[in-house]
PDB file of C-alpha atoms in Angstrom:
ATOM      1  CA  MET A1224      11.672 -21.265  12.568  1.00 31.00           C
ATOM      2  CA  THR A1225      13.138 -23.294  15.381  1.00 33.00           C
ATOM      3  CA  VAL A1226      16.462 -23.341  17.142  1.00 33.00           C
ATOM      4  CA  ARG A1227      17.416 -26.287  14.904  1.00 33.00           C
ATOM      5  CA  ASP A1228      17.251 -23.934  11.915  1.00 35.00           C
ATOM      6  CA  LEU A1229      20.033 -21.724  13.302  1.00 37.00           C
ATOM      7  CA  HIS A1230      23.693 -22.387  12.728  1.00 34.00           C
ATOM      8  CA  LEU A1231      26.395 -21.029  15.009  1.00 35.00           C
ATOM      9  CA  VAL A1232      29.330 -19.629  13.098  1.00 36.00           C
ATOM     10  CA  SER A1233      32.565 -19.231  15.035  1.00 33.00           C
ATOM     11  CA  ASN A1234      35.925 -17.754  14.295  1.00 35.00           C
ATOM     12  CA  SER A1235      38.641 -16.291  16.437  1.00 36.00           C
ATOM     13  CA  THR A1236      36.924 -12.927  16.866  1.00 39.00           C
ATOM     14  CA  ASN A1237      33.185 -13.518  17.123  1.00 38.00           C
ATOM     15  CA  ASN A1238      30.250 -15.868  17.353  1.00 38.00           C
ATOM     16  CA  MET A1239      26.974 -15.116  15.616  1.00 41.00           C
ATOM     17  CA  ALA A1240      23.733 -16.891  14.906  1.00 44.00           C
ATOM     18  CA  ILE A1241      22.831 -17.097  11.239  1.00 42.00           C
ATOM     19  CA  SER A1242      19.223 -17.654  10.374  1.00 47.00           C
ATOM     20  CA  SER A1243      17.933 -19.585   7.416  1.00 51.00           C
ATOM     21  CA  ALA A1244      14.604 -17.769   7.763  1.00 57.00           C
ATOM     22  CA  PRO A1245      12.603 -17.132   4.608  1.00 60.00           C
ATOM     23  CA  ASN A1246      12.098 -13.622   3.312  1.00 60.00           C
ATOM     24  CA  PRO A1247       9.210 -12.012   5.160  1.00 62.00           C
ATOM     25  CA  LEU A1248       5.873 -12.000   3.371  1.00 67.00           C
ATOM     26  CA  LEU A1249       3.684  -8.936   3.670  1.00 71.00           C
ATOM     27  CA  ASP A1250       0.237  -9.946   4.829  1.00 74.00           C
ATOM     28  CA  VAL A1251      -1.241  -6.427   4.635  1.00 84.00           C
ATOM     29  CA  PRO A1252      -0.485  -4.445   1.452  1.00 85.00           C
ATOM     30  CA  GLY A1253       0.845  -0.906   1.613  1.00 88.00           C
ATOM     31  CA  PHE A1254       3.749  -1.455   3.982  1.00 91.00           C
ATOM     32  CA  GLU A1255       6.478  -2.327   1.485  1.00 89.00           C
ATOM     33  CA  HIS A1256       8.490   0.715   2.632  1.00 89.00           C
ATOM     34  CA  ILE A1257       8.760  -0.529   6.236  1.00 92.00           C
ATOM     35  CA  ARG A1258      12.067  -2.189   7.104  1.00 91.00           C
ATOM     36  CA  ARG A1259      11.547  -5.772   8.307  1.00 91.00           C
ATOM     37  CA  LYS A1260      14.076  -8.327   9.471  1.00 90.00           C
ATOM     38  CA  TRP A1261      14.280 -11.704  11.152  1.00 90.00           C
ATOM     39  CA  ASN A1262      14.543 -11.560  14.958  1.00 88.00           C
ATOM     40  CA  VAL A1263      16.578 -14.581  16.006  1.00 89.00           C
ATOM     41  CA  ALA A1264      15.789 -14.216  19.719  1.00 89.00           C
ATOM     42  CA  TYR A1265      12.016 -14.399  19.209  1.00 87.00           C
ATOM     43  CA  GLY A1266      11.923 -16.477  16.030  1.00 88.00           C
ATOM     44  CA  ILE A1267       9.734 -13.992  14.149  1.00 90.00           C
ATOM     45  CA  HIS A1268       9.983 -11.255  11.563  1.00 90.00           C
ATOM     46  CA  ALA A1269       9.973  -7.763  13.054  1.00 93.00           C
ATOM     47  CA  ALA A1270       9.067  -4.433  11.475  1.00 94.00           C
ATOM     48  CA  ARG A1271      10.976  -1.324  12.569  1.00 95.00           C
ATOM     49  CA  LEU A1272       9.038   1.942  12.755  1.00 95.00           C
ATOM     50  CA  LEU A1273      10.503   5.399  12.404  1.00 94.00           C
ATOM     51  CA  PRO A1274       8.743   8.577  13.577  1.00 94.00           C
ATOM     52  CA  GLY A1275       5.605   9.201  11.550  1.00 93.00           C
ATOM     53  CA  GLU A1276       5.208   5.564  10.510  1.00 94.00           C
ATOM     54  CA  TYR A1277       2.654   2.903  11.364  1.00 95.00           C
ATOM     55  CA  TYR A1278       2.375  -0.798  10.561  1.00 96.00           C
ATOM     56  CA  VAL A1279      -0.413  -3.384  10.631  1.00 96.00           C
ATOM     57  CA  THR A1280      -0.110  -7.162  10.448  1.00 94.00           C
ATOM     58  CA  VAL A1281      -2.473 -10.115  10.580  1.00 91.00           C
ATOM     59  CA  GLY A1282       0.343 -12.605  11.191  1.00 86.00           C
ATOM     60  CA  ASP A1283       2.927 -13.475  13.801  1.00 85.00           C
ATOM     61  CA  GLU A1284       5.250 -10.493  13.518  1.00 90.00           C
ATOM     62  CA  GLY A1285       6.950  -8.187  15.951  1.00 93.00           C
ATOM     63  CA  ILE A1286       6.919  -4.416  15.627  1.00 95.00           C
ATOM     64  CA  TYR A1287       9.486  -2.200  17.321  1.00 95.00           C
ATOM     65  CA  THR A1288      10.628   1.404  17.510  1.00 95.00           C
ATOM     66  CA  THR A1289      12.731   3.756  19.619  1.00 95.00           C
ATOM     67  CA  LEU A1290      10.902   6.367  21.667  1.00 95.00           C
ATOM     68  CA  GLY A1291      11.683   9.486  23.631  1.00 93.00           C
ATOM     69  CA  SER A1292       8.921  12.063  23.916  1.00 93.00           C
ATOM     70  CA  CYS A1293       7.074  10.350  21.041  1.00 95.00           C
ATOM     71  CA  ILE A1294       4.207   7.931  21.664  1.00 96.00           C
ATOM     72  CA  SER A1295       3.513   4.520  20.193  1.00 97.00           C
ATOM     73  CA  ALA A1296       0.081   3.002  20.462  1.00 97.00           C
ATOM     74  CA  CYS A1297      -0.019  -0.764  20.007  1.00 97.00           C
ATOM     75  CA  ILE A1298      -3.553  -1.778  19.086  1.00 98.00           C
ATOM     76  CA  ARG A1299      -4.809  -5.290  18.385  1.00 96.00           C
ATOM     77  CA  ASP A1300      -7.982  -7.273  18.083  1.00 97.00           C
ATOM     78  CA  ARG A1301      -7.600  -9.806  20.906  1.00 96.00           C
ATOM     79  CA  VAL A1302      -9.815 -12.316  19.040  1.00 96.00           C
ATOM     80  CA  SER A1303      -8.624 -12.180  15.414  1.00 95.00           C
ATOM     81  CA  GLY A1304      -5.018 -11.198  16.160  1.00 93.00           C
ATOM     82  CA  VAL A1305      -4.856  -8.361  13.621  1.00 95.00           C
ATOM     83  CA  GLY A1306      -2.931  -5.479  15.117  1.00 96.00           C
ATOM     84  CA  GLY A1307      -0.419  -2.748  14.616  1.00 97.00           C
ATOM     85  CA  MET A1308       1.607   0.108  16.001  1.00 97.00           C
ATOM     86  CA  ASN A1309       2.087   3.781  15.245  1.00 97.00           C
ATOM     87  CA  HIS A1310       4.829   6.227  16.220  1.00 96.00           C
ATOM     88  CA  PHE A1311       3.770   9.856  16.488  1.00 95.00           C
ATOM     89  CA  MET A1312       5.769  12.902  17.517  1.00 93.00           C
ATOM     90  CA  LEU A1313       3.184  15.565  18.381  1.00 90.00           C
ATOM     91  CA  PRO A1314      -0.452  15.427  19.514  1.00 88.00           C
ATOM     92  CA  VAL A1315      -2.152  17.416  16.748  1.00 86.00           C
ATOM     93  CA  ALA A1316      -1.174  19.407  13.680  1.00 77.00           C
ATOM     94  CA  ALA A1317      -1.109  23.108  14.523  1.00 70.00           C
ATOM     95  CA  ASP A1318      -1.671  24.240  10.944  1.00 64.00           C
ATOM     96  CA  GLU A1319      -3.769  23.160   7.984  1.00 56.00           C
ATOM     97  CA  HIS A1320      -2.254  19.675   7.498  1.00 52.00           C
ATOM     98  CA  THR A1321      -4.748  17.315   5.935  1.00 52.00           C
ATOM     99  CA  TRP A1322      -4.536  13.945   4.210  1.00 47.00           C
ATOM    100  CA  LYS A1323      -5.117  15.723   0.901  1.00 49.00           C
ATOM    101  CA  THR A1324      -2.303  18.271   1.238  1.00 50.00           C
ATOM    102  CA  THR A1325       0.307  16.382   3.262  1.00 50.00           C
ATOM    103  CA  SER A1326       2.180  13.141   2.639  1.00 51.00           C
ATOM    104  CA  VAL A1327       1.078  10.253   4.838  1.00 51.00           C
ATOM    105  CA  SER A1328       4.356  10.066   6.785  1.00 56.00           C
ATOM    106  CA  ALA A1329       4.282  13.813   7.473  1.00 65.00           C
ATOM    107  CA  ALA A1330       0.635  13.713   8.557  1.00 71.00           C
ATOM    108  CA  THR A1331       1.070  10.622  10.750  1.00 78.00           C
ATOM    109  CA  ARG A1332       3.727  12.400  12.770  1.00 85.00           C
ATOM    110  CA  TYR A1333       0.694  13.871  14.507  1.00 89.00           C
ATOM    111  CA  GLY A1334      -1.355  11.808  16.931  1.00 93.00           C
ATOM    112  CA  ASN A1335      -4.746  12.766  15.538  1.00 92.00           C
ATOM    113  CA  PHE A1336      -3.821  11.378  12.112  1.00 92.00           C
ATOM    114  CA  ALA A1337      -1.698   8.459  13.358  1.00 95.00           C
ATOM    115  CA  MET A1338      -4.376   7.064  15.674  1.00 97.00           C
ATOM    116  CA  GLU A1339      -7.164   7.355  13.117  1.00 95.00           C
ATOM    117  CA  LYS A1340      -5.091   5.752  10.357  1.00 95.00           C
ATOM    118  CA  LEU A1341      -3.943   2.817  12.527  1.00 97.00           C
ATOM    119  CA  ILE A1342      -7.423   2.022  13.842  1.00 98.00           C
ATOM    120  CA  ASN A1343      -9.020   2.242  10.390  1.00 97.00           C
ATOM    121  CA  ILE A1344      -6.486  -0.125   8.791  1.00 96.00           C
ATOM    122  CA  ILE A1345      -6.913  -2.641  11.622  1.00 97.00           C
ATOM    123  CA  LEU A1346     -10.698  -2.539  11.134  1.00 98.00           C
ATOM    124  CA  LYS A1347     -10.304  -2.802   7.346  1.00 96.00           C
ATOM    125  CA  ASN A1348      -8.261  -5.996   7.826  1.00 95.00           C
ATOM    126  CA  GLY A1349     -10.740  -7.824  10.013  1.00 96.00           C
ATOM    127  CA  GLY A1350     -10.432  -6.194  13.416  1.00 97.00           C
ATOM    128  CA  GLN A1351     -13.629  -5.560  15.363  1.00 98.00           C
ATOM    129  CA  ARG A1352     -13.860  -2.338  17.385  1.00 97.00           C
ATOM    130  CA  GLN A1353     -15.349  -4.117  20.432  1.00 97.00           C
ATOM    131  CA  ASN A1354     -12.335  -6.483  20.539  1.00 98.00           C
ATOM    132  CA  LEU A1355      -9.616  -3.827  20.312  1.00 98.00           C
ATOM    133  CA  GLU A1356      -7.176  -3.418  23.163  1.00 97.00           C
ATOM    134  CA  VAL A1357      -4.431  -0.819  23.428  1.00 98.00           C
ATOM    135  CA  LYS A1358      -0.995  -0.525  24.985  1.00 97.00           C
ATOM    136  CA  LEU A1359       0.717   2.881  25.143  1.00 97.00           C
ATOM    137  CA  PHE A1360       4.455   3.540  25.315  1.00 97.00           C
ATOM    138  CA  GLY A1361       6.727   6.597  25.341  1.00 96.00           C
ATOM    139  CA  GLY A1362       6.050  10.200  26.234  1.00 95.00           C
ATOM    140  CA  GLY A1363       9.304  10.714  28.096  1.00 93.00           C
ATOM    141  CA  ARG A1364      10.616  14.105  29.124  1.00 90.00           C
ATOM    142  CA  ILE A1365      13.833  14.450  27.171  1.00 83.00           C
ATOM    143  CA  MET A1366      14.921  18.002  28.070  1.00 78.00           C
ATOM    144  CA  GLN A1367      14.036  19.455  31.459  1.00 78.00           C
ATOM    145  CA  ASN A1368      14.243  23.099  30.349  1.00 73.00           C
ATOM    146  CA  MET A1369      11.985  22.683  27.323  1.00 71.00           C
ATOM    147  CA  SER A1370       8.222  22.256  27.060  1.00 78.00           C
ATOM    148  CA  ASP A1371       7.044  18.795  28.060  1.00 88.00           C
ATOM    149  CA  VAL A1372       5.982  17.418  24.667  1.00 91.00           C
ATOM    150  CA  GLY A1373       5.919  13.900  26.108  1.00 93.00           C
ATOM    151  CA  MET A1374       3.236  14.809  28.651  1.00 95.00           C
ATOM    152  CA  LEU A1375       1.185  16.525  25.925  1.00 94.00           C
ATOM    153  CA  ASN A1376       1.438  13.345  23.823  1.00 96.00           C
ATOM    154  CA  ILE A1377       0.374  11.157  26.747  1.00 97.00           C
ATOM    155  CA  ALA A1378      -2.614  13.383  27.539  1.00 96.00           C
ATOM    156  CA  PHE A1379      -3.657  13.409  23.885  1.00 96.00           C
ATOM    157  CA  ALA A1380      -3.407   9.610  23.527  1.00 98.00           C
ATOM    158  CA  ARG A1381      -5.374   8.911  26.704  1.00 98.00           C
ATOM    159  CA  ASP A1382      -8.069  11.436  25.792  1.00 97.00           C
ATOM    160  CA  TYR A1383      -8.330  10.144  22.218  1.00 97.00           C
ATOM    161  CA  LEU A1384      -8.690   6.530  23.331  1.00 98.00           C
ATOM    162  CA  GLN A1385     -11.267   7.409  25.981  1.00 97.00           C
ATOM    163  CA  THR A1386     -13.284   9.382  23.410  1.00 97.00           C
ATOM    164  CA  GLU A1387     -13.122   6.412  21.016  1.00 97.00           C
ATOM    165  CA  GLY A1388     -14.166   4.007  23.779  1.00 97.00           C
ATOM    166  CA  LEU A1389     -11.003   1.908  23.446  1.00 97.00           C
ATOM    167  CA  LYS A1390      -9.585   0.101  26.459  1.00 93.00           C
ATOM    168  CA  VAL A1391      -5.969   0.682  27.510  1.00 97.00           C
ATOM    169  CA  VAL A1392      -4.779  -2.621  28.988  1.00 97.00           C
ATOM    170  CA  ALA A1393      -1.191  -1.529  29.696  1.00 97.00           C
ATOM    171  CA  GLU A1394       1.054   1.482  29.447  1.00 96.00           C
ATOM    172  CA  ASP A1395       4.629   2.522  30.127  1.00 96.00           C
ATOM    173  CA  VAL A1396       4.591   6.277  29.640  1.00 96.00           C
ATOM    174  CA  GLY A1397       6.233   9.374  31.089  1.00 92.00           C
TER     175      GLY A1397
END
């Protein structure tokens, strides 16, 4: 998609860019439920994640979400390009949540499930553990008078990645 493929539509009240982009093709099965749209500014398809979701792609796609105290880990194989993002709300499940008794989106609201699931799908689709690099985002303190869930999420993510031997190349947390 190039700038030549966009058409500017004008009327008396607004101007908007209309894209003639093709429908996005899923390159990794299992993510049909994720909302994807064409991003005119970047010229790519972009997947939008909600809390408890994750997404993996082997192509040129963007992935975005909105964060507060939640954390998103963006993990990619710097050689093959396969990568993805998760969006988790709490560090670990406090009760007996397991993959067998809990739906995937409910389980992946917890960092311990979300990180494991994202890494495993990246590896399953051609990523190599020694080539993985990570960027962390989120973990803000939303309410001053409440417990600092964001800081707990940050501590969990850093500890998890260190235990797994994965390199954090950038972060914007806290």
